[in-house]
Each structure stands twice: as C-alpha cells, then as structure tokens.
Coordinates of C-alpha atoms in Angstrom, one line a residue:
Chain A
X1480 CA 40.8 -39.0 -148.4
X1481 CA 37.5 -36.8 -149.0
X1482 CA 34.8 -35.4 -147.3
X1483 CA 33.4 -39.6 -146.7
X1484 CA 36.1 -39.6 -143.9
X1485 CA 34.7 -36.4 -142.1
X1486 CA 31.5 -38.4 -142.4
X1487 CA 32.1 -41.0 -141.0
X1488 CA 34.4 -39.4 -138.1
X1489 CA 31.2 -37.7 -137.0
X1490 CA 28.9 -40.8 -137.3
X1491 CA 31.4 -42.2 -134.8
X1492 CA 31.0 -38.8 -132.5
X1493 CA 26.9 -39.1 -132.8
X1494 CA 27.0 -42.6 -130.4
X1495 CA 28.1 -40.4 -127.2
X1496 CA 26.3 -36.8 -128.2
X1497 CA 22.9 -35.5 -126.8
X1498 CA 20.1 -35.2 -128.4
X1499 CA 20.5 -31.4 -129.6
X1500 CA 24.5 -32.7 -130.6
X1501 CA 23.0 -35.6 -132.7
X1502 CA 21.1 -32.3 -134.2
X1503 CA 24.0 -30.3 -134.5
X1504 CA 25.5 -33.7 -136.9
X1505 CA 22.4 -34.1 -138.5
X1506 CA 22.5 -29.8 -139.7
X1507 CA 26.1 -30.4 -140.4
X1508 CA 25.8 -33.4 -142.7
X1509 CA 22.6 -32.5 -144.6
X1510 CA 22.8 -28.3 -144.5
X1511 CA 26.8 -27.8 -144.6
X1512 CA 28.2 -31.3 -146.0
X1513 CA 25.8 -32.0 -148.6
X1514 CA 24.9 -28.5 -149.6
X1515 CA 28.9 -27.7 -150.0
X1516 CA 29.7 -30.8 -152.0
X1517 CA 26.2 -31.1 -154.1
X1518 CA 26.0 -27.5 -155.4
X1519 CA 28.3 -24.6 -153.5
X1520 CA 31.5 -26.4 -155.2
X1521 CA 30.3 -26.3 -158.4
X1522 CA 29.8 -22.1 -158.2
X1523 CA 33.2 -21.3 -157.2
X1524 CA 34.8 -24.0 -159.7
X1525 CA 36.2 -22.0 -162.6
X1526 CA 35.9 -19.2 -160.4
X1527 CA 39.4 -17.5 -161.3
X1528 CA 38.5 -17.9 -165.1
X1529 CA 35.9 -16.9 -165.1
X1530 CA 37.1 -13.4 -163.9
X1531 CA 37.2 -10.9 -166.1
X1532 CA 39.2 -7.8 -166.6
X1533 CA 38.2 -4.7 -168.7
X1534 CA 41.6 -4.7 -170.2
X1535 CA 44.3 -6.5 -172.4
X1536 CA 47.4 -6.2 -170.0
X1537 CA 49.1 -9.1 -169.4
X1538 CA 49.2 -9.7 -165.5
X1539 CA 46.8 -7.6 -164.5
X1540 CA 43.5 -10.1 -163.9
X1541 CA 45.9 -12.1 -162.1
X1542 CA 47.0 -9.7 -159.5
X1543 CA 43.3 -8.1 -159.1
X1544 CA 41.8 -11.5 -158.5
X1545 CA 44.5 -12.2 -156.2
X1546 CA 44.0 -9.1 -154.2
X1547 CA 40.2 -8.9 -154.3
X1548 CA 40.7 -12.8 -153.2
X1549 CA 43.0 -13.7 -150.9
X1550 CA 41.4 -16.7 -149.9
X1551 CA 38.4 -18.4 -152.2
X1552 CA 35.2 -18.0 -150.2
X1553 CA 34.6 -21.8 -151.0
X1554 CA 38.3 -23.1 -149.5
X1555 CA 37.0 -20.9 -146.2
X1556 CA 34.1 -22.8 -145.9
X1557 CA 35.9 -26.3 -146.2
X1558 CA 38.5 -25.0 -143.6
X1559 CA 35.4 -23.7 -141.4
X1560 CA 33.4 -27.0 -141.7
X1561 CA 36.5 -29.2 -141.0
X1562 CA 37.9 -26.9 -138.2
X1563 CA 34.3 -26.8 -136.7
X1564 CA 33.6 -30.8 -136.6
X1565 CA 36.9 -31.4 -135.1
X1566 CA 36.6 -30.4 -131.6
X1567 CA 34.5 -33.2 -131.5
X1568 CA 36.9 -35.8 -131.7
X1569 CA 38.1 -34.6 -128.1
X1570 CA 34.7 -36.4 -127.1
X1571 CA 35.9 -39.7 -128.6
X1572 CA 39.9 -40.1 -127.6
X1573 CA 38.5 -39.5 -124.3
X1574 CA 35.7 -42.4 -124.4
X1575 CA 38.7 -44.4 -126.1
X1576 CA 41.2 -43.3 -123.0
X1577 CA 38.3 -45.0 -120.9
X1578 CA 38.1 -47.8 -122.4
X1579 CA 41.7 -48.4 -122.9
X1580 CA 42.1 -47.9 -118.9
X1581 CA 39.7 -50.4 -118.1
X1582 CA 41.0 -53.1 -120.4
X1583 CA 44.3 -52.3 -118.7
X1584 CA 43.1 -52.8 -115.4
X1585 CA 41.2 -55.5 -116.0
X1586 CA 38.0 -54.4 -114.3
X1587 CA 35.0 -52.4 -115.1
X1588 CA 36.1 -48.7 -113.5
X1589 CA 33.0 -47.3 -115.1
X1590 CA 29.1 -48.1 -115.0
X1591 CA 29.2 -46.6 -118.7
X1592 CA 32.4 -45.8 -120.5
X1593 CA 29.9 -43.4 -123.0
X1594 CA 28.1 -42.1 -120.5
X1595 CA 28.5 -38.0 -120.2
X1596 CA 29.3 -37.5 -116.7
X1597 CA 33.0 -36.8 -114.8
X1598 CA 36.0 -35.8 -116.8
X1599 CA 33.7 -36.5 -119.8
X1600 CA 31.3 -34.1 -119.3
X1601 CA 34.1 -31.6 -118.9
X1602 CA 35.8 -32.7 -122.0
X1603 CA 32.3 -32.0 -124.0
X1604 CA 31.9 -29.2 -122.9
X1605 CA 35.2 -27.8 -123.7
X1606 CA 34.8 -29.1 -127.2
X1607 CA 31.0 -27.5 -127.2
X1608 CA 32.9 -23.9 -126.8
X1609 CA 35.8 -24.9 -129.0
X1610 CA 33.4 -25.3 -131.6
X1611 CA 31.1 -22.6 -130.7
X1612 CA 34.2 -20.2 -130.9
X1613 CA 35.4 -21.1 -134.5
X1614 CA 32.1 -21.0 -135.7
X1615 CA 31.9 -17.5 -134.8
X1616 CA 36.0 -16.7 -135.3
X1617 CA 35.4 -18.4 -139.6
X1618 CA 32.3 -16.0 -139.2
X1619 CA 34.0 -12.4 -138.5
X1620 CA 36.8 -13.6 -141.0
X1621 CA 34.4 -14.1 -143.9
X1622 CA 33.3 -10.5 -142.4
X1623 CA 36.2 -8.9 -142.5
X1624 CA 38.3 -10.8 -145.7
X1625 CA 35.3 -9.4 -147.8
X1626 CA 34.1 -6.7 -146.1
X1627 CA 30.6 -8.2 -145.0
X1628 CA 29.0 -10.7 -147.3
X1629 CA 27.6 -9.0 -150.3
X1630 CA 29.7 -10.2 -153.5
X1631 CA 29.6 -6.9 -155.8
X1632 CA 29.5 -7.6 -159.8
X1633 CA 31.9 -5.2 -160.3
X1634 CA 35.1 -3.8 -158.5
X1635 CA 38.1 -1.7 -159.4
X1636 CA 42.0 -2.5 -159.5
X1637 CA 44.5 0.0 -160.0
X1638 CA 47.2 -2.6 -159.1
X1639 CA 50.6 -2.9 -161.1
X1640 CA 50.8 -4.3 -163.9
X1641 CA 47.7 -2.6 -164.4
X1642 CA 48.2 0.9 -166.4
X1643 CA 45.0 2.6 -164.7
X1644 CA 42.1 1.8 -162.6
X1645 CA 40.4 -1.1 -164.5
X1646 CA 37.2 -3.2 -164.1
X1647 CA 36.8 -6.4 -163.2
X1648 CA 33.9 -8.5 -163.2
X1649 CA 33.1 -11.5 -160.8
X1650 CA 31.1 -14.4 -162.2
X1651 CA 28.3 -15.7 -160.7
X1652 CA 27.8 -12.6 -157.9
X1653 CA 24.1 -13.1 -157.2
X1654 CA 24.1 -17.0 -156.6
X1655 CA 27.5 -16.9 -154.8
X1656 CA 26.1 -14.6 -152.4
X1657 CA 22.9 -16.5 -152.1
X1658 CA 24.9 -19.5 -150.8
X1659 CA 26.8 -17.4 -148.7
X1660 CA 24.0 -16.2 -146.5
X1661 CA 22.9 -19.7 -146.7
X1662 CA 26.0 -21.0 -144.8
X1663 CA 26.2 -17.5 -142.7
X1664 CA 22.4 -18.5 -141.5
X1665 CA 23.4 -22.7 -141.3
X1666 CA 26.5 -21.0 -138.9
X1667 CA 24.2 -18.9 -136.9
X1668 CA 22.1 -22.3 -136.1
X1669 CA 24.7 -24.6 -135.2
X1670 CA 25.9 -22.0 -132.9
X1671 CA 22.4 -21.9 -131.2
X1672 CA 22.6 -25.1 -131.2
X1673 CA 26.0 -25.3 -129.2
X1674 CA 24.8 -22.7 -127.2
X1675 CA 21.4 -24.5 -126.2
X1676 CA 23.2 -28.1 -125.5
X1677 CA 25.8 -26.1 -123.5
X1678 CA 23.1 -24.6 -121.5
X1679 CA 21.2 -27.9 -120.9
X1680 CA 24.0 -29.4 -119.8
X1681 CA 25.2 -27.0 -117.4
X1682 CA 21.9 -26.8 -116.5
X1683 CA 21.0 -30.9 -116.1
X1684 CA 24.5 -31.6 -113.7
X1685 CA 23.5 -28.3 -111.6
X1686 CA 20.3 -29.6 -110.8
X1687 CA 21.6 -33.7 -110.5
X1688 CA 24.6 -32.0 -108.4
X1689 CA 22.3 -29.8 -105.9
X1690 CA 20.0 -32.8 -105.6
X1691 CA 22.9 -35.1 -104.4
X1692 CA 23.9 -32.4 -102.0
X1693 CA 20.3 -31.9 -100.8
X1694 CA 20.1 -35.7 -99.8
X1695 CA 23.2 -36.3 -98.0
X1696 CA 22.2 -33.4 -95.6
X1697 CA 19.0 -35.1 -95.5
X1698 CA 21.3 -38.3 -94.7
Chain B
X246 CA 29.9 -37.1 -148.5
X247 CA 27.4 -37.2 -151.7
X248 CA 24.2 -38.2 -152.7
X249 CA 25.0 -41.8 -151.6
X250 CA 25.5 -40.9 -148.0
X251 CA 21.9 -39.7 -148.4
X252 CA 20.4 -42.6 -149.4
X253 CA 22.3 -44.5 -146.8
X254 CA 20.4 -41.8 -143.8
X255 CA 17.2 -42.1 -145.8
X256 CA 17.5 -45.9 -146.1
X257 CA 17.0 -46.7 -142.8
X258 CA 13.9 -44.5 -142.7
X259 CA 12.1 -46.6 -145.5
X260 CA 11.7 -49.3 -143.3
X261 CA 9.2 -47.8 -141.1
X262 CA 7.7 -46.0 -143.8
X263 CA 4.1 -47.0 -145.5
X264 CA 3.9 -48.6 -148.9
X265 CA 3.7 -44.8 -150.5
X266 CA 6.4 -43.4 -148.6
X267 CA 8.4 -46.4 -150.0
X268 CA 7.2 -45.2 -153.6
X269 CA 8.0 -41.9 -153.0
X270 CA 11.7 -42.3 -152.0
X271 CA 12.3 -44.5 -154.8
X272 CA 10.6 -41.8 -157.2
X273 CA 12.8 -39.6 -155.5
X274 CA 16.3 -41.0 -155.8
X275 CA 16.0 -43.0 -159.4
X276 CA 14.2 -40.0 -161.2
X277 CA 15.3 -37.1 -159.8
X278 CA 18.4 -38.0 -157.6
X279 CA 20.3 -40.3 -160.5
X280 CA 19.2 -37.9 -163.4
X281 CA 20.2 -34.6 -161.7
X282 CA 24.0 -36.4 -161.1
X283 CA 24.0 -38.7 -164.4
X284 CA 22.0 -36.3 -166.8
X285 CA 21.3 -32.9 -165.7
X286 CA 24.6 -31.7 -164.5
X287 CA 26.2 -32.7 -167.5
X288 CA 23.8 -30.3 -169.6
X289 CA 24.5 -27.3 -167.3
X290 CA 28.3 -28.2 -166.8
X291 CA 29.0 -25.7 -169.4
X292 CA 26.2 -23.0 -169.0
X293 CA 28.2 -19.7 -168.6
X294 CA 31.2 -20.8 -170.7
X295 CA 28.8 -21.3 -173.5
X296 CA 26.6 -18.2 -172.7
X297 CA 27.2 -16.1 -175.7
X298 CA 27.0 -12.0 -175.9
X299 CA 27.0 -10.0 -179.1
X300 CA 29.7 -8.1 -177.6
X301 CA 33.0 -7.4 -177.5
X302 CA 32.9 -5.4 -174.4
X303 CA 34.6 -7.2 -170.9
X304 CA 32.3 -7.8 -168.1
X305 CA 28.8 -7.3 -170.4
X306 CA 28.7 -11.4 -170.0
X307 CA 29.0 -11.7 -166.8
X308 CA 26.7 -9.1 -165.9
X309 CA 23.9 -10.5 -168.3
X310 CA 24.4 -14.3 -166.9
X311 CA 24.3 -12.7 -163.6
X312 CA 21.2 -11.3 -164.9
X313 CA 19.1 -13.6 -166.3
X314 CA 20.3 -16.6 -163.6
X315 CA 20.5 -15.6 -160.0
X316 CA 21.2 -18.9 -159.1
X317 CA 20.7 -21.8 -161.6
X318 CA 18.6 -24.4 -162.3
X319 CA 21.1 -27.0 -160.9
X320 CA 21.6 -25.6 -157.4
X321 CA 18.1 -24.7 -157.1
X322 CA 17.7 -28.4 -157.6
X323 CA 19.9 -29.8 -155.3
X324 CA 18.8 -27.5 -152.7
X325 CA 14.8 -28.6 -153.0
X326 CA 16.3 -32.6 -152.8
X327 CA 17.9 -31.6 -149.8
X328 CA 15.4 -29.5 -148.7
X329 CA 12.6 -32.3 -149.1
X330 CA 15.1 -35.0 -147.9
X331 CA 15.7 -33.7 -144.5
X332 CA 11.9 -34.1 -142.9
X333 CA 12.4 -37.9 -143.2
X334 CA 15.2 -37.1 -140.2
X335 CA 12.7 -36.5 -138.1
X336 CA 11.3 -39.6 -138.1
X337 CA 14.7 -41.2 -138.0
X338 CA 15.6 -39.1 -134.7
X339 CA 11.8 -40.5 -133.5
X340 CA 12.5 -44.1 -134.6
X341 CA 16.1 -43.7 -132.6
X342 CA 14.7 -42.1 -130.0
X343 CA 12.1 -45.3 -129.4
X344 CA 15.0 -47.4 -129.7
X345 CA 17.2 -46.1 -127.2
X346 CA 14.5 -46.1 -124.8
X347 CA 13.3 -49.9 -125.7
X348 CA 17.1 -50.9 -125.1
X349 CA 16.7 -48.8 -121.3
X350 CA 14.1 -51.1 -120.5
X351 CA 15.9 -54.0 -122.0
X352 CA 18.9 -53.2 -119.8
X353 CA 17.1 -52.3 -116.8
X354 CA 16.0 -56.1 -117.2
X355 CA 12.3 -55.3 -118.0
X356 CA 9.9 -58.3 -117.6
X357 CA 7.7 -56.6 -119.8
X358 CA 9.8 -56.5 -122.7
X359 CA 9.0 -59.2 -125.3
X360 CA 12.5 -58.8 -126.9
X361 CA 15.2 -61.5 -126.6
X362 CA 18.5 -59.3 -126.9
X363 CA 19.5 -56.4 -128.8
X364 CA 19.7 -57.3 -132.0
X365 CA 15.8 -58.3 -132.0
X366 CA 15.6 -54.2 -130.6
X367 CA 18.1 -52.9 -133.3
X368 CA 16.4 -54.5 -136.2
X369 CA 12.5 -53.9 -134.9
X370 CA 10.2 -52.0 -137.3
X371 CA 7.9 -49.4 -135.4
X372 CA 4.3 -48.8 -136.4
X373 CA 3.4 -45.6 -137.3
X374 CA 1.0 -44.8 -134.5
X375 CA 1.0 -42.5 -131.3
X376 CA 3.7 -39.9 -131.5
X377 CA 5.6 -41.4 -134.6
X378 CA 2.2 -40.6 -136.6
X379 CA 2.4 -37.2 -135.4
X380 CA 6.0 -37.1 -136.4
X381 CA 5.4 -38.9 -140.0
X382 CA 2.8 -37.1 -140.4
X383 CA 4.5 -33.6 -139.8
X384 CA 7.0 -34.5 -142.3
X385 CA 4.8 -35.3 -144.9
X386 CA 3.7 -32.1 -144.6
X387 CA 6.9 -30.1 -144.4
X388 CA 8.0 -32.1 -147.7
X389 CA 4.4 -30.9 -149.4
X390 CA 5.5 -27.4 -148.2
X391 CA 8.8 -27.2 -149.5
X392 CA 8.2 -28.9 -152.8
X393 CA 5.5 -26.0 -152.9
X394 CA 7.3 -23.3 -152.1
X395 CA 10.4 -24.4 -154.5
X396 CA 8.2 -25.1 -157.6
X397 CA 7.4 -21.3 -157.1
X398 CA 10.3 -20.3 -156.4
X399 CA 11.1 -22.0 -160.4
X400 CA 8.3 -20.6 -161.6
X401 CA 8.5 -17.1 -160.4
X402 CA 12.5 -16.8 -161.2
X403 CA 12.9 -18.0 -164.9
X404 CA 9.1 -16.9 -165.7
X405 CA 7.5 -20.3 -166.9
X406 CA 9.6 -23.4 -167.3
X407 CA 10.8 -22.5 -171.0
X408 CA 14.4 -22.1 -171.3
X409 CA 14.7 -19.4 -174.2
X410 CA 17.2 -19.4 -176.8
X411 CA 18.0 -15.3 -176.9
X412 CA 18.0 -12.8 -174.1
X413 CA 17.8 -9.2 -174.6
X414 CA 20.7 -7.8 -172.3
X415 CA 21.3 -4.0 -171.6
X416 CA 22.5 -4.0 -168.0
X417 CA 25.8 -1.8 -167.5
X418 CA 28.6 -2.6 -168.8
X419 CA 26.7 -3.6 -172.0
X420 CA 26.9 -0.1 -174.1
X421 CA 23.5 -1.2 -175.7
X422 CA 21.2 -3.6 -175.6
X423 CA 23.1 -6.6 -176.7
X424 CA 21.9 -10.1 -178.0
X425 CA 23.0 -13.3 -175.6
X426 CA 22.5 -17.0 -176.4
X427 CA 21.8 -19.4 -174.3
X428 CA 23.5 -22.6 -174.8
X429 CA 21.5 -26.2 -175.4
X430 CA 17.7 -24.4 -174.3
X431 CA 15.9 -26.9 -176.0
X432 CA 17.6 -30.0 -173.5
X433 CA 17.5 -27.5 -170.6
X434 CA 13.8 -26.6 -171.4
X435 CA 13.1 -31.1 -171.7
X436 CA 14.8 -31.7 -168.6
X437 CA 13.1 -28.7 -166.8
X438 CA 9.8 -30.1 -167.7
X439 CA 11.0 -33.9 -166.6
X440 CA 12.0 -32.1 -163.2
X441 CA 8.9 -30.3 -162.8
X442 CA 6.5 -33.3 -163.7
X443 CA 8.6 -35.8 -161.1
X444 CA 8.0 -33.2 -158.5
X445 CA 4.5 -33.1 -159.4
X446 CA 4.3 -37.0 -158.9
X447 CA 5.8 -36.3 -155.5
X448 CA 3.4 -33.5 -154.4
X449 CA 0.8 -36.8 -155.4
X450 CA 2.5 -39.1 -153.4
X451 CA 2.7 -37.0 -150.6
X452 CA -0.7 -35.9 -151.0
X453 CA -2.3 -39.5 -151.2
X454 CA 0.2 -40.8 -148.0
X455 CA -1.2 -37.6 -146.0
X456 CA -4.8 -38.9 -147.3
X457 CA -3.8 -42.6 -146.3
X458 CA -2.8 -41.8 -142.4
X459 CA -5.4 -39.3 -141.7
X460 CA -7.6 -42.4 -143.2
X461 CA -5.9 -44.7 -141.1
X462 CA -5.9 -42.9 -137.7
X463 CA -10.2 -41.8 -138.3
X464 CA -10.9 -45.8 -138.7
X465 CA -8.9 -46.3 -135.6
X466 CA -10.3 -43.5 -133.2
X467 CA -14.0 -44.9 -134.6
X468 CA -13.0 -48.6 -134.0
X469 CA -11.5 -47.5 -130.9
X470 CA -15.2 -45.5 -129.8
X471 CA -16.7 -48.9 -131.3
X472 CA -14.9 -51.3 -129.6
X473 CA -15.1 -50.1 -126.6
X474 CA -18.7 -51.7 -126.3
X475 CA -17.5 -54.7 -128.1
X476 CA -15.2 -57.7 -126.9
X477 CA -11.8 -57.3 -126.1
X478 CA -10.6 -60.8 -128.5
X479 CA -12.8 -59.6 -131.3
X480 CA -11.0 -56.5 -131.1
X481 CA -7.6 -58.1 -130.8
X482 CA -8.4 -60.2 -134.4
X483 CA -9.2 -57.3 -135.9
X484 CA -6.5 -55.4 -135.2
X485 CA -4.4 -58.8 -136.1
X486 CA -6.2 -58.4 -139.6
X487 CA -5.3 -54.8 -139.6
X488 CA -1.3 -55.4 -139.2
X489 CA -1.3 -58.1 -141.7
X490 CA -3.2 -55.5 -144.5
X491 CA -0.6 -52.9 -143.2
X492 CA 2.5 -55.3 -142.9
X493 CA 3.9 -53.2 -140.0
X494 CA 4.5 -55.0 -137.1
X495 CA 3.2 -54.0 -133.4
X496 CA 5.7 -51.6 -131.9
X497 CA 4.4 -51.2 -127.7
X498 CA 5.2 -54.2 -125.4
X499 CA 2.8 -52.8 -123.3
X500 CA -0.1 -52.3 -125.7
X501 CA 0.3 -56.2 -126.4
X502 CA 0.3 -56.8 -123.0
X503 CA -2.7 -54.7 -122.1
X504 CA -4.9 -56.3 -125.0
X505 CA -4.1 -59.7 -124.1
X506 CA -4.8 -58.8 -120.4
X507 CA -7.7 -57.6 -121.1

C-alpha cells in the first residue's frame, strides 16, 4: 500500500469529472503527489534528530519537540492529501450503484451510467464541498497547530525535565517553510478550483433546467 | 506515486510530439530524471549530518546550514523537473479533449468520420496544427520560461555553481565566527555542473523545436497564400509529401474531406 494506490484511485475518478475536476487531478498528482513524495519527504525525514537542544538533560529534547510538534507538518500533509482526494470516491460507488442496478434489471435504465446529471450530479456536488471544506478545515489547522506558517529557527522550552528555559533549534527552517507556502498556495488553487467547477455546474443545470421549463410552456 | 507515474502521464504525450520534443523528454528522464534518483540524491543523502561546525556550541549548525542552504540543491531540482514537466499536460488535456469530441461524433454515428470503432479513435495520433500548435507551442514556451527562471534561481542562491569546501559562519548562536565544512563539495560541485549543462541542452532543444514550428506554420500560411492560385491535387500531393517528411498523420476528417472535394 503507498501513495500508487491513491493514484490510481483518482485516475479511476478522472473518467466521470469535468474538465476543471480532471484539473483539480492533474494539480493534485503533479503539485501535491509528486512534490510530497519527490522532495517535501525528504526535509522532514530525520526531522526529530535533527533537533537540537541547547542543553545536556536527559529528556528534555524529547519533550520540547513533542510540545513544539504535536503533529509533524509532513504527516498533516499526507492526512490532508488523502482526506482531500477521498470525497471523490462518492463519485464512483455511485456510477458503480448504477451500473450494478442496471445489470440487475436487465435493461438499460440510463442513456449514460457516467453521465453527470440526477442523483449523480447531486452526489458530485456534495463531494465538490466535502472536499472544498477539508481543504480549507487541514488549512486553519496547520494555522493554528503552528501558529501561522512561519517555522522560526529557534524557540524556547521551559518544560520538565528541562531545569530552565532552554533553546532549541529546528533543522531545515527556511526550506521547510518554503514548501509549506508551497502546499498553502497549491491548497488555495484546488480550492478555486472546487469553487469554479461548483459554480459551473450549478450554473450549467440552472440554465439546461430553466430552458426545459421555458419549452414545455411553450408546448 | 514517483517519478515513474510521470513518465507514464508524459508518455502518452510523446506520441504526438515532433522528433525534438521526443529528444527532449528522453534528455529529460535518462539524464536528469534517472541521475537525480540513482546518483544525486545519494550524494546529498547525508548533507546536514555531515555538515561540520568548528563548534561546540548547540544550535550554531543548524543555524549555519540554515544559512548557507535555504533550500537545497536536491529539492530545487525536483521542483524545476516538475515544474518543466507539467506544460506537456496541456497538450495532453488538448489531445483528450480532441479525442472525446472525435468519439461524440463517432457515437452520434457521423458519416463524416473516417474511423472504424474506437479503438482506431483511442490510438489516433493528432497533428500538431490549428489549436494543438497553439497549445504545443505555448508549452514550449512555459518550459523555456521556467528552466529560465530556475537556472537563476541556482545561480543567484549559491552564487555560481561552485560548491565550496569552508563557509565562514557567525549567525547567532555561533559566539564567533566559526569554520563549517561542507561535506563531498567537489562531487556536489561535478554534478551541479552536469545538472546545469543537461538543462542547457534542454533550453537548446526547446529553443530549436520553438524555431521548428514557428518554421513549419510560416511555410504553411505562405503555401496556403500560394496555393490558393494553384490546383487543388497539386496541393493535396504536397501536403501528402509534407506528412510523410513529418511522419504525423492527418488529424481533421473534415479537412480530408474538404481537400478531396475540392
């Protein structure tokens, strides 16, 4: 199991998205995916040794790193990316319930099983603002879990077993926070991304919907 | 997800690439790809464990490797392959987007279409022409830009391409300024260079496949002025001649139908 599965899970979710959601897979794969596995990984590896305390007191690195990171910037992003390609998968079970009904029935109950209209269209665009939401609910975490996303060089601990207020050095500061803003901005476009397919859609079945109307009163 | 996925997106774009942009992804993923994984990441694997300070005092090595590398030479790598990778989506997304419609009119049961089934549709390669060139063309040029804009990026960062063996460190928490040794320069400094020059050949490439189409698409808007006087079948066998030279085969039902027609 590894990020190949996600991959190829979302190749699978591309056949029956829009043309802004085959976007949204291709900014995933090539500015979240790639970008996480090819270099962010790497940064945050030997993260926890490579902190270091301006003291000899057994116990004490440990704790500050532990307080100063509760949760490794780098495992939030995994959770993020794998939280935020999942709604997704709604799309699919539901073009998969199709199918399944009309192999059950024996008959062809749909022009297109794929196409987005119906209960399909409201099952994307519930997984459109499922996915818009945790983008932007990993977002204010990261916010508030670091307090914005500057990564200082130093900080101080005054944390038992630490005898006084020590400091600590993070490695790496000025490249980890580079990557950060990098996947703070990525975030920012995939949500304007689900924002602008949400839009079109809502926009596209208005129109289709008041032009149906318009001709059976015509009728 | 890894480099290979990449090469699996970027393979189906080689297909309806020209003869340089087939050069130029093989450059791309034997010489720069494949060394960065097999070679260079190796050589940096160890870059802050074996950055050396003449100091005792916590935190003054950090601070100096924070210092002198903002971000390395590894990520900034991987960041300009992905970086100069992702225009070729666009013409992928273009290519789909031909596709899907081709299989529309297939489905709508188009007399016009010349194609059999959809397998003929799925395996067609388009010619660059009309909107694709636009599209192939535009990449090209976002590749040149951010090959550009990363070389300086190199450049301006680590001041030259040298990799030195001492840095003079006196950033706080260092009490004074304190002596720091970078580990294996001389193989960083090699591979640097090797980097820089396959880039180079890429910013070529790019250069002479940008030189190529623009080429291409003046002959065709003169033989199309040209032509115009001319007859129709001499036309026809010219442009025959032309796909043969260019081995891309004719993409528009409609366009065949038209010259025939005519």
């Amino acid at each position: 199991m590894s990020w190949a599965f996600l991959r190829d899970l979302l190749s699978g979710v591309n056949k029956y998205s829009t043309g802004i959601g085959r976007i949204w897979v291709a900014v995933v794969f090539m500015f979240r995916l790639l970008v996480y596995v090819a270099a962010a990984e790497n940064i945050w590896k030997h993260e926890h040794d490579e902190f270091e305390c301006n003291i000899k007191q057994p116990g004490c690195e440990n704790v500050c790193f532990d307080h100063f990171f509760p949760v490794s910037h780098i495992r939030l992003w995994a959770l993020q990316l794998i939280m935020v390609s999942t709604p997704s998968l709604l799309v699919v079970f539901h073009v998969a319930y199709r199918e399944n009904r009309e192999k059950h029935h024996n008959q062809k109950l749909y022009k297109n099983p794929g196409k987005i209209d119906g209960g399909l269209l409201c099952t994307y665009l519930i997984s459109l603002i499922l996915k818009t939401g945790l983008e932007i609910a990993f977002l204010v975490l990261f916010y508030k879990l670091y307090n914005g996303f500057k990564i200082p060089r130093l900080v101080k601990c005054d944390i038992k077993p630490c005898p006084n207020t020590v400091d600590c050095y993070i490695s790496k500061p000025t490249e980890k926070m580079i990557f950060l803003y990098f996947l703070v901005a990525t975030s920012c476009l995939c949500i304007i991304l689900n924002l602008g397919e949400l839009g079109y859609l809502i926009f596209k079945y208005s129109i289709k919907c008041y032009l149906k109307r318009h001709m059976k009163k015509q009728q | 997800m890894d480099w290979g996925a990449l090469h699996t997106i970027l393979g189906g774009v080689n297909k309806h690439s020209t003869s340089i942009g087939k050069i130029w992804l093989t450059v791309l993923f034997i010489f720069r790809i494949m060394i960065l994984v097999v070679a260079a990441e190796k050589v940096w694997g160890d870059e802050q464990d074996d950055f050396v300070c003449n100091t005792l005092q916590p935190g003054c090595r950090n601070v100096c490797y924070d210092h002198f590398f903002p971000i390395s030479h590894i990520r900034l790598w991987a960041l300009q392959l992905i970086f100069v990778s992702t225009p070729a989506l666009l013409v992928a997304m273009h290519v789909a987007y031909r596709r899907h419609e081709k299989k529309r009119q297939f489905r709508k049961g188009d007399q016009k279409c010349e194609f059999k089934d959809m397998e003929e549709i799925r395996k067609q390669r388009f010619r660059i022409e009309g909107s694709l060139w636009w599209t192939y063309t535009s990449s090209i040029f976002f590749r040149l830009i951010f090959e550009a804009v990363f070389m300086y990026a190199f450049y301006f960062m680590y001041d030259g391409f040298r990799m030195p063996r001492l840095m003079k460190c006196n950033a706080w928490p260092c009490p004074n300024t304190v002596d720091c040794f970078v580990s294996r320069p001389t193989e960083k400094t090699v591979f640097t260079i090797f980097m820089i020059a396959v880039s180079s050949i890429c910013i070529l490439l790019n250069v002479a496949e940008l030189c190529y189409l623009l080429t291409k698409f003046f002959l065709r808007r003169s033989k199309k002025a040209g032509n115009s006087k001319q007859q129709p079948n001499h036309e026809n066998k010219e442009e025959t001649k032309q796909n043969e030279m260019n081995e891309l085969i004719s993409d528009s039902c409609q366009n065949t139908v038209i010259g025939f027609s005519s």
